[in-house]
């Protein structure tokens, strides 16, 4: 077998320190890691796909084996196209578990060749989500501990 390739799909609206932690750790395990920004989300995003990709590129610039892309359609199809054998997802509190189990099980039904790997969040990010960041920032709360500085600036600009 050649390179071990994985994809880490998500909305990343915007990327938080929690996402970045998972990306950094997965990048140590896999030879190539595609961070794929999903544009088929039913959620109404604050940032465009391009803006989200740009922020991820900036904050993962120190990780040479990380590629940032956008993706639509089924994640297993995207993963297969990239030659990936794994989908990486982060797990926070118990509340993530049932949802992630559903997705992982559906993905296995769709393509049994692709394995889902869960990375446990660093406990300090257990309750950190993109929606929480936006909620706080909307009311001028301080999000500097929650997101990289470029993201902080971009979020502030959106709510100005
Ligand atoms: P989605 O809309 O697909 O859930 P997100 O951008 O919210 O996309 O999350 C992408 C992935 O990152 C998911 O696996 C999610 O569980 C994980 N994740 C989100 N926030 C954190 C965090 N604070 N710590 C660890 N993993 C996280």
Coordinates of C-alpha atoms and ligand atoms in Angstrom, one line a residue:
X1 CA 0.0 0.0 0.0
X2 CA 1.1 3.5 -0.8
X3 CA 0.2 6.7 1.0
X4 CA -2.4 6.8 3.7
X5 CA -4.9 9.4 2.6
X6 CA -7.8 10.7 4.8
X7 CA -10.4 13.4 4.4
X8 CA -11.9 15.5 7.1
X9 CA -15.2 16.9 6.0
X10 CA -17.1 19.7 7.7
X11 CA -18.9 23.0 7.5
X12 CA -16.1 25.0 9.2
X13 CA -18.2 28.1 9.4
X14 CA -15.7 29.2 10.6
X15 CA -12.8 26.9 11.6
X16 CA -12.2 26.9 15.4
X17 CA -9.3 25.9 17.7
X18 CA -11.2 22.6 18.2
X19 CA -11.2 21.8 14.5
X20 CA -7.6 22.8 14.2
X21 CA -6.6 20.5 17.0
X22 CA -8.3 17.6 15.3
X23 CA -6.6 18.5 11.9
X24 CA -3.2 18.8 13.5
X25 CA -3.5 15.4 15.2
X26 CA -4.9 13.7 12.1
X27 CA -2.1 15.2 10.0
X28 CA 0.4 13.3 12.2
X29 CA -1.3 10.0 11.5
X30 CA -2.1 10.2 7.8
X31 CA 0.3 11.0 4.9
X32 CA -2.1 13.3 3.2
X33 CA -5.1 14.9 4.8
X34 CA -7.8 16.7 2.7
X35 CA -9.8 19.2 4.7
X36 CA -13.0 19.5 2.7
X37 CA -15.4 22.3 3.2
X38 CA -18.9 21.2 2.5
X39 CA -21.1 23.5 0.5
X40 CA -24.2 21.3 0.6
X41 CA -25.1 22.1 4.1
X42 CA -28.7 23.0 5.0
X43 CA -27.3 25.4 7.6
X44 CA -27.2 29.0 6.5
X45 CA -23.5 29.8 6.6
X46 CA -21.9 33.1 7.8
X47 CA -18.9 32.7 5.5
X48 CA -18.8 31.7 1.8
X49 CA -17.1 28.4 1.0
X50 CA -14.2 30.5 -0.5
X51 CA -13.8 32.5 2.7
X52 CA -13.9 29.4 4.8
X53 CA -11.3 27.7 2.6
X54 CA -9.0 30.7 2.8
X55 CA -9.1 30.8 6.6
X56 CA -8.3 27.1 6.8
X57 CA -5.4 27.5 4.4
X58 CA -4.0 30.3 6.5
X59 CA -4.2 28.4 9.8
X60 CA -2.9 25.1 8.4
X61 CA 0.0 26.7 6.4
X62 CA 2.4 25.0 8.9
X63 CA 1.1 21.5 7.9
X64 CA 2.6 20.6 4.6
X65 CA 0.5 17.4 4.1
X66 CA -2.8 19.2 4.5
X67 CA -4.8 20.1 1.4
X68 CA -7.9 22.4 1.6
X69 CA -10.7 21.8 -0.9
X70 CA -14.4 22.3 -1.2
X71 CA -16.8 19.3 -1.7
X72 CA -20.4 18.7 -2.4
X73 CA -22.4 15.5 -2.8
X74 CA -21.6 12.4 -0.8
X75 CA -18.5 12.4 1.4
X76 CA -17.7 8.8 0.6
X77 CA -17.7 9.6 -3.2
X78 CA -15.5 12.5 -2.6
X79 CA -13.2 10.5 -0.4
X80 CA -13.0 7.7 -3.0
X81 CA -12.1 10.2 -5.7
X82 CA -9.2 11.4 -3.6
X83 CA -8.0 7.9 -3.0
X84 CA -8.8 8.2 0.7
X85 CA -9.3 5.1 2.9
X86 CA -10.5 7.1 5.9
X87 CA -12.9 9.8 7.0
X88 CA -11.8 11.6 10.1
X89 CA -14.3 13.2 12.4
X90 CA -13.9 15.0 15.8
X91 CA -15.9 13.9 18.8
X92 CA -16.8 16.3 21.5
X93 CA -19.4 15.7 24.2
X94 CA -21.8 12.8 24.3
X95 CA -24.2 14.9 22.2
X96 CA -22.0 14.4 19.1
X97 CA -22.0 10.6 19.5
X98 CA -25.4 9.6 18.2
X99 CA -25.3 12.0 15.2
X100 CA -21.7 10.8 14.3
X101 CA -22.7 7.1 14.7
X102 CA -25.6 7.7 12.2
X103 CA -23.3 9.3 9.6
X104 CA -20.5 6.7 10.1
X105 CA -23.0 3.9 9.8
X106 CA -24.6 5.4 6.6
X107 CA -21.2 6.0 5.1
X108 CA -20.2 2.4 5.8
X109 CA -23.4 1.2 4.0
X110 CA -22.6 3.4 1.1
X111 CA -18.9 2.4 0.8
X112 CA -17.5 -0.3 3.1
X113 CA -14.0 0.3 1.9
X114 CA -13.8 3.7 3.7
X115 CA -13.4 3.7 7.4
X116 CA -14.5 6.5 9.8
X117 CA -11.9 7.5 12.4
X118 CA -12.9 9.5 15.4
X119 CA -10.5 11.8 17.2
X120 CA -11.5 12.7 20.7
X121 CA -11.4 16.4 21.2
X122 CA -9.0 18.0 23.6
X123 CA -11.2 18.5 26.7
X124 CA -10.7 22.2 26.7
X125 CA -12.5 22.3 23.3
X126 CA -15.4 20.0 24.4
X127 CA -18.0 22.7 24.3
X128 CA -16.6 24.7 21.4
X129 CA -18.5 24.9 18.2
X130 CA -18.7 27.3 15.2
X131 CA -22.2 28.2 16.1
X132 CA -21.2 29.1 19.7
X133 CA -18.4 31.3 18.3
X134 CA -20.9 33.2 16.1
X135 CA -23.4 33.5 18.9
X136 CA -20.8 35.1 21.2
X137 CA -19.3 37.3 18.5
X138 CA -22.7 38.6 17.4
X139 CA -23.1 40.2 20.9
X140 CA -19.5 41.5 20.8
X141 CA -18.2 38.8 23.1
X142 CA -14.5 37.9 23.2
X143 CA -13.7 34.9 21.0
X144 CA -10.0 35.2 20.9
X145 CA -9.5 32.1 23.0
X146 CA -11.7 30.0 20.7
X147 CA -10.4 30.7 17.2
X148 CA -7.1 31.6 15.5
X149 CA -6.4 35.3 15.2
X150 CA -7.2 35.5 11.4
X151 CA -10.6 34.0 12.1
X152 CA -11.2 36.3 15.0
X153 CA -10.6 39.3 12.7
X154 CA -12.8 37.8 9.9
X155 CA -15.7 37.2 12.3
X156 CA -15.4 40.6 13.8
X157 CA -15.6 42.1 10.4
X158 CA -18.8 40.2 9.6
X159 CA -20.5 41.5 12.6
X160 CA -19.4 45.1 12.3
Ligands
LIG1 P1 -20.5 19.5 10.5 O1 -21.5 20.5 10.0 O2 -20.2 18.5 9.5 O3 -20.8 18.9 11.8 P2 -18.5 21.1 11.6 O4 -17.7 22.1 10.9 O5 -19.4 21.6 12.7 O6 -19.2 20.3 10.5 O7 -17.5 20.0 12.2 C1 -16.6 19.3 11.5 C2 -16.0 18.2 12.3 O8 -15.2 18.8 13.4 C3 -17.0 17.3 13.0 O9 -16.4 16.0 13.1 C4 -17.1 17.8 14.4 O10 -17.5 16.9 15.3 C5 -15.7 18.3 14.6 N1 -15.6 19.4 15.6 C6 -16.3 20.5 15.7 N2 -16.0 21.3 16.8 C7 -15.0 20.5 17.4 C8 -14.3 20.7 18.6 N3 -14.4 21.8 19.4 N4 -13.4 19.7 19.0 C9 -13.3 18.6 18.2 N5 -13.9 18.4 17.1 C10 -14.8 19.3 16.7

